Structure formats: C-alpha cells, structure tokens
XYZ file of C-alpha atoms in Angstrom:
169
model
C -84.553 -71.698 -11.154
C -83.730 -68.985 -8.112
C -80.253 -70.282 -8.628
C -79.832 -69.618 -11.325
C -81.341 -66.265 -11.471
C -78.959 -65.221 -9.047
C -75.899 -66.555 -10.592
C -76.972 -64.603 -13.696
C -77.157 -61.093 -10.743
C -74.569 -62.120 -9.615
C -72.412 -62.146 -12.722
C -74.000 -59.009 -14.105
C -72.852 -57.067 -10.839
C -69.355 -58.807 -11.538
C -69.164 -57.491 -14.663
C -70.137 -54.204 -13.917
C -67.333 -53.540 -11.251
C -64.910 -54.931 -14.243
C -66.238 -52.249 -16.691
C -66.912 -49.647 -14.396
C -63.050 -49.933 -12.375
C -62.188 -46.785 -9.849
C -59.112 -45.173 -11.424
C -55.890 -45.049 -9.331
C -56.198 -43.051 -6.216
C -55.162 -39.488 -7.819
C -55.183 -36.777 -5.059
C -53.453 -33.767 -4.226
C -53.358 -31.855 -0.412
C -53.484 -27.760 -1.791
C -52.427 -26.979 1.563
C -48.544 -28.527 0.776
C -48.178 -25.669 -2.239
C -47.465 -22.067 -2.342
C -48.510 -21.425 -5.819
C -51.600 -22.273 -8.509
C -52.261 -22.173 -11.894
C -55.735 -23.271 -14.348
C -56.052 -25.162 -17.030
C -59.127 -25.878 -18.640
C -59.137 -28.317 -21.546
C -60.874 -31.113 -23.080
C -60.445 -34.932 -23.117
C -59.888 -37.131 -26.487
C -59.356 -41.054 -26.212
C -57.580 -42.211 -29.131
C -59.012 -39.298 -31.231
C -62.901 -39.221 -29.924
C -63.742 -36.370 -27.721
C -64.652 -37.218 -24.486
C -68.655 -36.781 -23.436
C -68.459 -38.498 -20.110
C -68.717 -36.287 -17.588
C -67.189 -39.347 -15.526
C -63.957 -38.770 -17.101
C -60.799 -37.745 -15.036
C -57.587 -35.882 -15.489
C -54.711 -35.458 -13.218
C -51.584 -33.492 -13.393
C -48.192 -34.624 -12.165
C -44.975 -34.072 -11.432
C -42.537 -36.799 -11.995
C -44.884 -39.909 -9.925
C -46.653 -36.942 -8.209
C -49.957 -35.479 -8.570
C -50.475 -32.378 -8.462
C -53.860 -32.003 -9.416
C -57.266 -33.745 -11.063
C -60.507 -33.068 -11.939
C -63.199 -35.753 -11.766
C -65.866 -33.866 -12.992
C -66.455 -32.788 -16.827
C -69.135 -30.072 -17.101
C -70.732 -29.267 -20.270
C -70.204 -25.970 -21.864
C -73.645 -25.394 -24.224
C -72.380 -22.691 -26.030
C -69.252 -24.550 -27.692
C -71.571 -27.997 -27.559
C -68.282 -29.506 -25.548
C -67.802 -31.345 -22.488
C -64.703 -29.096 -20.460
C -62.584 -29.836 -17.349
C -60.925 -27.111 -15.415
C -57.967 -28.178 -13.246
C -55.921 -26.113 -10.856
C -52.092 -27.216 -10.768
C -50.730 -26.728 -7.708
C -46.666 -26.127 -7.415
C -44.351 -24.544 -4.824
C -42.149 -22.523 -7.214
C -41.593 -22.198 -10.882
C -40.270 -24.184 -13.889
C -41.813 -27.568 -13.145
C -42.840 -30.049 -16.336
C -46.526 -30.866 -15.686
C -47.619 -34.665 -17.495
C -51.007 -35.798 -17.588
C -53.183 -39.055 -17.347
C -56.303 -39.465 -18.338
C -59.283 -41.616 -16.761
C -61.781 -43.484 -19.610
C -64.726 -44.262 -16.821
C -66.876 -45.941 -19.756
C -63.789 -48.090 -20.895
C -62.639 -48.298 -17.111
C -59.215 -47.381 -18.637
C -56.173 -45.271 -17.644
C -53.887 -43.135 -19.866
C -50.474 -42.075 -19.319
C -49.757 -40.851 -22.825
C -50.288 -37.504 -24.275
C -48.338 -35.553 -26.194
C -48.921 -32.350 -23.614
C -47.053 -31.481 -21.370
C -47.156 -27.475 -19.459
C -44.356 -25.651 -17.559
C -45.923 -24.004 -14.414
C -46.324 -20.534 -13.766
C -47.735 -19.251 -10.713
C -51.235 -17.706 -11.355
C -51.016 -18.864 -14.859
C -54.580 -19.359 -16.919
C -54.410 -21.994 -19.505
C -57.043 -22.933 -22.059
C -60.790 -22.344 -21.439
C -64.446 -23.122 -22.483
C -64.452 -21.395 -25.570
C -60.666 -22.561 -26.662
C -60.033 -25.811 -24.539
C -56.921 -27.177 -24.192
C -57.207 -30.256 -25.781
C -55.523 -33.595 -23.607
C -54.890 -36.280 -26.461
C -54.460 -39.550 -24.629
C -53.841 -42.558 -26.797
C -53.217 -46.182 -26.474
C -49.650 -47.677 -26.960
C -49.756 -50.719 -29.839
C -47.838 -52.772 -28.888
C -45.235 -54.336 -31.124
C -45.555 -57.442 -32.986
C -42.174 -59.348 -31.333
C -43.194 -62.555 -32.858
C -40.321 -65.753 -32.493
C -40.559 -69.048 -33.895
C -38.153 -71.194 -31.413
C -37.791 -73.918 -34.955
C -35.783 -70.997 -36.438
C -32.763 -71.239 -33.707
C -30.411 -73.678 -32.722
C -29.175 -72.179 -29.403
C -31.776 -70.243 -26.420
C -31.113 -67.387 -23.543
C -32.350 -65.943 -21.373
C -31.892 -62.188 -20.128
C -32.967 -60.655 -16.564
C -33.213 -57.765 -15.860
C -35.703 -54.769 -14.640
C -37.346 -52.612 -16.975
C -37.507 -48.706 -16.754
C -39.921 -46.464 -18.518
C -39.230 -42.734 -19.101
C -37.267 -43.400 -15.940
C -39.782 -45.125 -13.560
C -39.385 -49.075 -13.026
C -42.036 -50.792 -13.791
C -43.743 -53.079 -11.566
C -45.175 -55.635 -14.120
C-alpha cells in the first residue's frame, strides 16, 4: 500500500514540473546599454487576457533579449492585470519582437502581431491604456499524404529557416 502511495506522489510531482515548465532563460545585463525606454501593456493568449501574475514577457532584438518582465501586477482601477517592461538599446531605430510566457499552460509564444521601434526615453502604453501583446498559437497545416496515391517516392534534405533563424527541430 506505501508503494503505491508514493508512486501516486511521485507521479503527481512529475506532473506538476510538466505543467508548471520554467520558460527559456530570458535575461538582459542593463549595464551593456546606453539607452531605455517603457512599455507597459497587457498579455492575451489566443484572445483571453492574461490574469496570471506568473506570466512573462520579453523583448528582443533579432535572437536577443533585451528585456522581460516576470511579474504581472494588478491595476484595481482598470480591473486588469499590467506588465511594465523597460527595453534596453544602445542607439536608435531597432525593431523590438516579443514572446510571451503562459506559466498556467507552461507554454511559450513567439507570435504577436507587435512589434515597437526604440526610442531612447520613450513611454509606451500604461495602466489605464495598456499596450495589448496578442500572442497566438500557430495551427498547423493539415499536409495529409496517402503513399497508395503515388507510384514513385523522394526524399528532400535540407535545413529549415524561420523568419531567418534555423531551426533546431
């Protein structure tokens, strides 16, 4: 009977490393940059505001980050949860991307239809108008082949890019 208790533990505390998964290691050093600028926005996962205060996002530049904020706070008067983040830069006219952190779904996003050219001291967004961070999740097509339709096969190798990065899977 113990053993069995503690395989049941011990699969619950499995489980809850699965679900609850540390997002990739986004940091930034503010003492590499000359310049900052705030944003202040909120989070929506495929269309639902975010109410996890759990929640991350990071800014980057090209595979770079450039700054995150892994702590939502809520804002009472505008019943939202917010997240200020301070984008950190060296000179102008660099195209800021963000990802987003789901810590309920343990999920990361890398697509939003944002994007923010930096200007030093810039003030983006805030409690009472939020910029609002859409992330959403790719479908992915339905590439479907029945082998009985074809006479002949091949095969193609190759490496994949995506939006100019190679991708690793």
């Amino acid at each position: 009977m113990m053993r069995v208790l503690n395989l049941v533990i011990l699969t619950g505390i499995v489980n809850l490393s699965i679900v609850f998964a540390d997002p990739s290691d986004w940091s930034v050093n503010p003492s590499e940059y000359e310049h900052t600028a705030s944003m202040t926005g909120i989070l929506l996962f495929d269309d639902v505001q975010s109410d996890d205060p759990n929640d991350i996002v990071a800014a980057f530049v090209g595979d770079e980050c450039r700054g995150v904020d892994d702590l939502g706070l809520y804002f009472s008067p505008t019943g939202n949860w917010v997240w200020g983040i301070t984008l950190y830069s060296n000179g102008g006219d660099e195209t800021f991307t963000f990802k987003g952190y789901d810590a309920s779904e343990g999920s990361e996003y890398d697509i939003t239809d944002f994007s923010y050219t930096f200007v030093p001291d810039d003030i983006v967004g805030s409690a009472v108008a939020p910029v609002e961070w859409e992330f959403i999740t790719m479908d992915l097509p339905d590439w479907s082949v029945n082998p009985s339709d074809f006479e002949f096969t091949a095969s193609i190798t190759g490496i994949l890019y995506f939006d100019g990065v190679q991708s690793l899977d």
